[in-house]
């Protein structure tokens, strides 16, 4: 598995298993000179921490980040930033049984097929805890992007069949600070209180039925200037698609109008350009901010479909390692829905993607190669 | 733009613009010993050739491939395979106007923002002709995969609002040879004749209205053994998402149940394992053949949403290079729909992704490292 | 600095500074199924540990390795192996002064020019302690290679002007176990006791004069089958050159006859092929085991020139951060020669290079792609 | 063989065999806006063209470059630049015999071991003609570097035992324009006429004896600012070592004092810093312009050892494909020495390395990330 590194310039390499000594990440290629301390990271990690509501696992992990290298006198030095969270609440007994069988919807079977055996404790490397490294790296990327005037608004669009009705365009018209507060103050990270309540009712029913739910996460990135994204394979949307699809439970990804664009027509779907107050703008944003794989200056809008948590207490059919057909019901402390906790993971992967392509872009014009700062 | 290479082991690097001297690709990392000749490539290229029906551009290009290196005595040598198509039917006058303005829905504006200027003839590097290199490379990948027992079935699921009603599972039950013949013998590459006729009527209406349409392409890959895909970032679905999203007009991508999974429940969405005739199988395939980013042995099922062709003859608002608001209507020989011609491009990118990850997997177990062949 | 990763398949990413919390490495792409425990790593690290003779720094560091991930039930799982050494003996006061000036022969000035400032404690990231991560990764690579029948013999050829007179060919005729014992039982890692004594006298004179010395390290790799190395840029010798030259103090690298080949003739320098006991062999080995960048089955022989330790107690001219010309003399606990401790670093980088190219080679022939193990 | 790409940002991918249809290169990542035409490339290629003196092969190849993409209105567009030379003078009969046996000193045997067979015509992919792609790419890199104030002086230091006595420092004191003219006006590319005559006599003797010679190429790069090179693995010297060692006949590489540094002492080898006319400078340059893998602002000085041409007319021992011991003597039109023609190849690889690391450096400081040009 040499697939543990993401990015070309601003690179993260994650390591660690659910029930090993810890989870970590090495961030390589972080520009020198960024003020950075552990609280910058911790506030991102807290958004994915378990145990914050009845809709997430009741495991208790403080997920306290430790920076091991790459910072001197409070600033990034340009050298690798190694960060780690020690695993704490590891009740291995919860997972004892799963050594012998394959949980439906999990990667148990595929890891065994791939490597010949697997670390079965808590999902091992395929555990959601692996995303801690992504979020820690994403927090740094987001801090740099913030200094460049780029902001992220990421939230839950739907839980099961319950969806907010506001469009991204309507959301962008709201007061961003109030909106962010509203999103982060409800357990489902929804930007609409009444929909959130309906979703909570739906989830409570799921839980009573020993079942689980999925949902859709939407992200809006503002402030990305036109010109970011590398044709023809490292397009902004292509790299974002990979970034988001590399998160465990993602089954779909779309930009702008996405699948709806397929049943639209050219006349409806094209966004007209116009000059407003001396600046080129687009009158609509069906494209979701990307044309030909390059940002066009409009907000970047995307959605990710998250499948229902596969760990459910209801009885399921499966096989054990000897190939025998058996029945199981999965107990332990599982999230009935992972969507809310995945919001910050999606945001982190998006931040890593955008920053990486911004740095890449710095090599794209002869006039950008400026050595005068060095001489 | 250093984004012109796709793949890690079986790599393609594409080059060329719509109205330059030609379009080409260098395939590096092709295993030695594969019988290969130009007809192997040409039959793939013919599937994306323009001018084959009234629903595609009336430009005439034979798109004849020439292999320039990497083959000796009819077999691949393991060294780079360079291939090229010379551009033929380049009526630059058709494109003279677009030097001065930005076409809505095209990459004209974003290329200018990115590089400071652009080759405006026929879309330059953002032209659909760029995909010739992908298809040429994909043809080689598909030939290798065929020898490994892996097959592709790729077709148009919908055109605008007109969609086939058969599920992938139903399609897999049909006779694959008849099915393939049916798909390739209709101008829309649809696996259902009556739906195809309805779609043709819809397209004719679009064309009369100087408008265009999009659609959805579906792909089924059979024969991929369990174990392919590299956690955590080079997951099979993540790399496939990037591969497909790197194709010009793609706005959405999903695996298995995709976005529908988001409103399903864990109980419905989990695929039960069972032993049948001594083999582990999955009783359903909501996952689309991938668990934890690794193939599970079931058919891999995916869909791509293609936006409507942005070049339309109807009047549109835009701006010119001086920032003035203007009205345009785009003439020339444009595809009213690119979905049918994009089918083989989607298939090619999928083949490149699968082969690359299969080669990568050869390093994943100690017992695979076998030097005895060399000694 | 996104340059902290080495390798394509078997990848190491190192992190950490001399006086930070620790030094570490993430190994990604290690094949699953290798029995591995901390003692496998520790015995390599002990060969570079300081304080073992009067010819190395008197700092005391146990350099105890901790494996944080990637091992389950005593075997590698195929997932990233994270390893760390905590820094212990950090007398920052020894380095207080160097914050304000640039030590000749060190990277102080160049790090400041590159990043705008630097972690000046003990050389920060340019410290020799960074090589701990390389040796930890190299120990795993070497263990895998040992299972494939590939062995390393690495030793000090010369210290300052004092050089052993035996050729690599003569060394290969000696009993390898006795030889290894002899090398590792003398403080200079020389394969010849009398030369070692002469070298020790030379070093004692250097130390009395507050001066330092360099030397040449030679490596012999046996058991590499013909066929390893990727034309045209990832040649075995090219990748080995990079690997060795990435070690701090290396100023020269050569393969086989190396620089001497430049004054030889074709007739002398060509190695004749002959069939002996049914096997193709080379009657001589001027090439050092590599032809056209690919191993030829002969032992691979290379040499690295190591510059004298730049930290010396004698008075030197330099400038401070304000650009003022000043005189300094460097005290603290420095190695009068780093060659002996660098031997295992050179061996580690060579092991990483060979293993990476062996894995790469597994994709080079159609017949190697064997999926039957998966099905 | 996926090893045909060099570079991370400014990337070249070479393709082609000695006796195929042609030799080519795709340059990806070239910044947009550089004025470029075929003569910029051709003047570099002419420096490696065969048949220019009696000391090079008498094959006649014009090696005329054709640019196929990436240029519009006389400037680079930022998209891939594809270039090609058609092969012309291919007397395959000269090479008919070598299909059946392995030439000593060549890659015939190793290619067969690696790939199972080989394109034996003229060395196939291991032919010196492969370097045409490198030189074409290097010509573009050098043109960009020239605009950044960076110049190359590359020449033959020695032929066999005949060496110039001037040091690089002495050479740097000469008039650079006169010097360049002198180097390029003699058939051996030596910066000293009398040594050149002695070397010619030596070569004539070699040729009479049906033998061949090697030599040493030296390069001096001026104008590189301090700060270029990426610790810890992509050090400037490490990447340069790989670049130069990837050229066919190179057997040794050194920076600054190189191997001589190994027998020096710290006091002699350290370069003192001093402030002169308000600028930090180094009073000597034993380091060859690189400290800790990062340029220090002094000229970068390096040497490459080139082995004697392996193709000689004298009788040699070898084996054929059936493993039988045979005697051969190689006829055909071979270079008695390749050093003079390799000078521009060395310079090209150095230019590619420096430019790639300069672009990489643009991401190293927060203040370099400037999006204002885009907004």
Coordinates of C-alpha atoms in Angstrom, one line a residue, chain B residues 43-320:
Chain B
X43 CA -10.7 0.2 -33.8
X44 CA -10.9 2.1 -30.5
X45 CA -10.3 5.5 -32.2
X46 CA -13.0 4.8 -34.7
X47 CA -15.6 4.7 -31.9
X48 CA -14.9 8.4 -31.2
X49 CA -14.3 9.5 -34.8
X50 CA -16.5 12.4 -35.8
X51 CA -19.0 12.5 -38.7
X52 CA -20.5 9.1 -38.2
X53 CA -24.1 10.2 -37.6
X54 CA -26.1 13.4 -37.8
X55 CA -25.7 13.6 -34.0
X56 CA -22.0 14.3 -34.2
X57 CA -19.9 17.1 -35.8
X58 CA -19.7 16.9 -39.5
X59 CA -16.0 17.5 -39.5
X60 CA -14.2 14.8 -41.5
X61 CA -11.2 13.4 -39.8
X62 CA -9.9 9.9 -40.4
X63 CA -8.0 10.1 -37.2
X64 CA -5.5 7.5 -38.5
X65 CA -3.1 6.4 -35.8
X66 CA 0.7 6.0 -36.4
X67 CA 2.9 4.1 -33.9
X68 CA 6.3 5.7 -33.8
X69 CA 8.2 3.6 -31.3
X70 CA 8.1 0.8 -28.7
X71 CA 7.1 -2.1 -31.0
X72 CA 9.6 -4.6 -32.4
X73 CA 8.8 -7.6 -34.4
X74 CA 5.1 -7.1 -33.6
X75 CA 5.4 -7.0 -29.9
X76 CA 5.8 -4.3 -27.2
X77 CA 9.4 -4.0 -26.1
X78 CA 8.8 -2.5 -22.7
X79 CA 10.0 0.9 -23.9
X80 CA 7.8 4.0 -24.6
X81 CA 5.1 3.6 -27.2
X82 CA 4.7 6.9 -29.0
X83 CA 1.6 7.3 -31.1
X84 CA 0.3 10.2 -33.2
X85 CA -2.7 11.3 -35.3
X86 CA -2.1 14.1 -37.8
X87 CA -4.7 16.8 -37.8
X88 CA -6.4 17.0 -41.2
X89 CA -9.7 19.0 -41.4
X90 CA -8.7 22.2 -39.8
X91 CA -10.9 25.1 -41.1
X92 CA -9.3 27.7 -38.9
X93 CA -11.7 30.3 -40.4
X94 CA -14.5 28.6 -38.4
X95 CA -12.8 29.7 -35.3
X96 CA -11.5 33.2 -36.3
X97 CA -14.0 35.1 -34.3
X98 CA -13.5 33.3 -31.0
X99 CA -10.1 34.8 -30.6
X100 CA -11.8 37.9 -29.5
X101 CA -14.4 36.7 -27.0
X102 CA -15.1 34.0 -24.4
X103 CA -17.6 31.3 -25.3
X104 CA -20.0 30.5 -22.4
X105 CA -19.5 27.0 -21.1
X106 CA -16.0 26.7 -22.7
X107 CA -12.5 27.0 -21.2
X108 CA -11.7 30.2 -23.2
X109 CA -11.9 32.5 -20.3
X110 CA -10.1 30.2 -17.8
X111 CA -7.2 29.4 -20.2
X112 CA -6.7 33.2 -20.7
X113 CA -6.7 33.8 -16.9
X114 CA -4.3 30.9 -16.3
X115 CA -1.7 31.3 -19.0
X116 CA -2.2 35.0 -20.0
X117 CA -3.2 33.9 -23.5
X118 CA -4.5 30.9 -25.4
X119 CA -4.4 28.9 -28.6
X120 CA -8.0 29.8 -29.6
X121 CA -8.2 27.7 -32.7
X122 CA -10.9 25.0 -32.1
X123 CA -10.5 25.1 -28.3
X124 CA -6.7 24.5 -28.5
X125 CA -5.7 22.1 -25.8
X126 CA -9.2 22.0 -24.2
X127 CA -10.6 20.6 -27.4
X128 CA -12.2 17.2 -27.3
X129 CA -9.6 16.1 -29.8
X130 CA -7.2 15.9 -26.8
X131 CA -9.0 12.6 -25.9
X132 CA -7.5 10.9 -28.9
X133 CA -4.3 10.3 -26.9
X134 CA -6.4 8.9 -24.0
X135 CA -8.2 6.5 -26.3
X136 CA -5.0 5.3 -28.0
X137 CA -3.5 4.6 -24.6
X138 CA -6.7 3.0 -23.3
X139 CA -6.8 0.7 -26.3
X140 CA -3.5 -0.8 -25.2
X141 CA -4.6 -1.1 -21.6
X142 CA -7.8 -2.7 -22.6
X143 CA -5.9 -5.3 -24.7
X144 CA -3.8 -6.3 -21.8
X145 CA -6.8 -6.4 -19.4
X146 CA -8.6 -8.6 -21.9
X147 CA -5.7 -11.1 -21.6
X148 CA -6.2 -11.0 -17.9
X149 CA -9.9 -11.8 -18.3
X150 CA -11.2 -8.3 -17.6
X151 CA -13.9 -6.9 -19.9
X152 CA -15.6 -3.5 -20.3
X153 CA -19.2 -2.8 -21.2
X154 CA -19.7 1.0 -21.6
X155 CA -22.8 2.6 -23.0
X156 CA -25.2 5.6 -22.9
X157 CA -27.7 5.3 -20.0
X158 CA -29.5 8.5 -20.8
X159 CA -29.7 11.4 -23.2
X160 CA -31.2 14.5 -21.7
X161 CA -34.4 13.3 -19.9
X162 CA -34.6 10.0 -21.9
X163 CA -33.1 7.1 -20.0
X164 CA -33.1 3.3 -20.4
X165 CA -35.0 1.5 -17.7
X166 CA -32.8 -1.6 -17.4
X167 CA -30.5 -1.8 -14.4
X168 CA -26.9 -2.8 -14.8
X169 CA -27.8 -6.1 -13.2
X170 CA -30.4 -6.8 -15.9
X171 CA -27.9 -5.8 -18.6
X172 CA -25.4 -8.2 -17.2
X173 CA -27.9 -11.0 -17.7
X174 CA -28.1 -10.4 -21.5
X175 CA -25.9 -12.1 -24.1
X176 CA -22.8 -9.9 -24.0
X177 CA -21.9 -10.3 -27.7
X178 CA -25.4 -9.4 -28.9
X179 CA -25.5 -6.6 -26.5
X180 CA -22.2 -5.1 -27.6
X181 CA -23.3 -5.4 -31.2
X182 CA -26.5 -3.6 -30.4
X183 CA -24.7 -0.8 -28.5
X184 CA -22.2 -0.2 -31.3
X185 CA -24.7 -0.4 -34.1
X186 CA -26.8 2.6 -33.0
X187 CA -25.6 6.1 -33.2
X188 CA -26.2 6.9 -29.5
X189 CA -24.4 3.8 -28.1
X190 CA -27.5 2.8 -26.1
X191 CA -28.2 -0.8 -25.1
X192 CA -31.9 -0.5 -25.9
X193 CA -33.4 0.2 -29.3
X194 CA -36.7 1.8 -28.3
X195 CA -35.1 4.2 -25.8
X196 CA -32.6 5.0 -28.5
X197 CA -35.3 6.1 -30.8
X198 CA -36.9 8.3 -28.2
X199 CA -33.6 9.9 -27.5
X200 CA -33.1 10.5 -31.2
X201 CA -36.4 12.4 -31.4
X202 CA -35.4 14.4 -28.4
X203 CA -32.1 15.3 -30.0
X204 CA -33.7 16.3 -33.3
X205 CA -35.9 18.8 -31.3
X206 CA -32.8 20.2 -29.6
X207 CA -31.1 20.7 -32.9
X208 CA -34.1 22.5 -34.4
X209 CA -34.0 24.8 -31.4
X210 CA -30.3 25.5 -31.9
X211 CA -29.7 23.8 -28.6
X212 CA -27.7 20.9 -27.3
X213 CA -28.0 18.0 -24.8
X214 CA -26.1 16.0 -22.2
X215 CA -26.5 12.6 -20.8
X216 CA -25.2 9.8 -18.5
X217 CA -22.7 7.1 -19.5
X218 CA -22.6 3.9 -17.5
X219 CA -19.8 1.4 -17.3
X220 CA -19.6 -2.2 -16.1
X221 CA -16.2 -3.8 -15.6
X222 CA -16.2 -7.6 -15.2
X223 CA -13.4 -9.9 -14.2
X224 CA -11.5 -7.7 -11.8
X225 CA -10.4 -10.0 -9.0
X226 CA -10.8 -8.9 -5.4
X227 CA -7.9 -7.0 -4.0
X228 CA -7.2 -4.2 -6.6
X229 CA -7.0 -0.6 -5.3
X230 CA -4.6 1.1 -2.9
X231 CA -5.8 2.5 0.5
X232 CA -6.0 5.2 1.5
X233 CA -5.6 7.7 -1.2
X234 CA -5.2 5.6 -4.4
X235 CA -8.5 3.8 -3.8
X236 CA -9.9 2.2 -6.9
X237 CA -13.0 4.4 -6.8
X238 CA -10.9 7.5 -6.0
X239 CA -8.6 6.9 -9.0
X240 CA -11.5 6.1 -11.2
X241 CA -13.3 9.3 -10.1
X242 CA -10.2 11.3 -11.0
X243 CA -9.8 9.5 -14.3
X244 CA -13.4 10.0 -15.4
X245 CA -13.6 13.6 -14.0
X246 CA -10.5 14.5 -16.0
X247 CA -12.6 14.2 -19.2
X248 CA -13.8 17.6 -20.3
X249 CA -17.6 17.7 -19.8
X250 CA -18.0 15.4 -16.8
X251 CA -19.9 17.0 -13.9
X252 CA -20.7 14.0 -11.8
X253 CA -19.5 10.5 -11.0
X254 CA -20.9 7.7 -8.9
X255 CA -20.1 4.1 -8.0
X256 CA -22.8 1.4 -7.5
X257 CA -25.9 3.0 -6.1
X258 CA -24.1 6.3 -5.9
X259 CA -26.2 9.3 -4.8
X260 CA -29.1 6.9 -4.2
X261 CA -27.1 5.3 -1.4
X262 CA -27.2 8.6 0.5
X263 CA -31.0 8.2 1.1
X264 CA -30.8 4.4 1.7
X265 CA -30.2 2.7 5.0
X266 CA -27.4 0.4 6.2
X267 CA -29.7 -2.6 6.1
X268 CA -30.7 -2.0 2.5
X269 CA -27.4 -0.8 1.3
X270 CA -25.1 -3.5 2.7
X271 CA -24.3 -6.4 0.3
X272 CA -24.5 -9.7 2.1
X273 CA -21.6 -12.2 1.6
X274 CA -22.4 -15.8 0.9
X275 CA -20.6 -18.9 -0.2
X276 CA -21.9 -20.2 -3.5
X277 CA -20.3 -23.2 -5.2
X278 CA -17.3 -22.8 -3.0
X279 CA -16.7 -19.2 -3.8
X280 CA -17.3 -16.1 -1.7
X281 CA -19.8 -13.9 -3.5
X282 CA -22.0 -11.0 -2.8
X283 CA -25.8 -11.5 -3.0
X284 CA -26.4 -7.9 -4.2
X285 CA -24.1 -5.2 -5.6
X286 CA -25.1 -1.9 -4.1
X287 CA -21.4 -1.1 -3.6
X288 CA -20.7 -1.3 -7.3
X289 CA -17.8 -3.8 -6.7
X290 CA -15.7 -1.7 -4.4
X291 CA -15.3 -1.9 -0.6
X292 CA -12.8 0.3 1.3
X293 CA -11.4 1.4 -2.1
X294 CA -10.5 -2.2 -3.0
X295 CA -12.3 -4.4 -5.6
X296 CA -14.4 -7.1 -4.0
X297 CA -14.8 -9.4 -7.1
X298 CA -18.2 -8.2 -8.1
X299 CA -18.7 -6.3 -11.3
X300 CA -17.5 -2.7 -11.0
X301 CA -20.4 -0.3 -11.9
X302 CA -20.1 3.4 -12.4
X303 CA -21.8 6.3 -14.0
X304 CA -20.6 9.7 -15.3
X305 CA -22.8 12.7 -15.9
X306 CA -21.9 14.6 -19.1
X307 CA -23.0 18.2 -19.5
X308 CA -24.7 19.5 -22.7
X309 CA -22.4 20.6 -25.4
X310 CA -21.7 24.3 -24.7
X311 CA -21.4 25.3 -28.4
X312 CA -24.9 26.2 -29.5
X313 CA -26.2 28.3 -32.4
X314 CA -28.8 30.1 -30.3
X315 CA -27.9 33.7 -29.2
X316 CA -26.0 34.0 -25.9
X317 CA -24.6 36.8 -23.7
X318 CA -20.9 37.0 -23.1
X319 CA -18.0 39.4 -23.0
X320 CA -15.1 40.0 -25.3

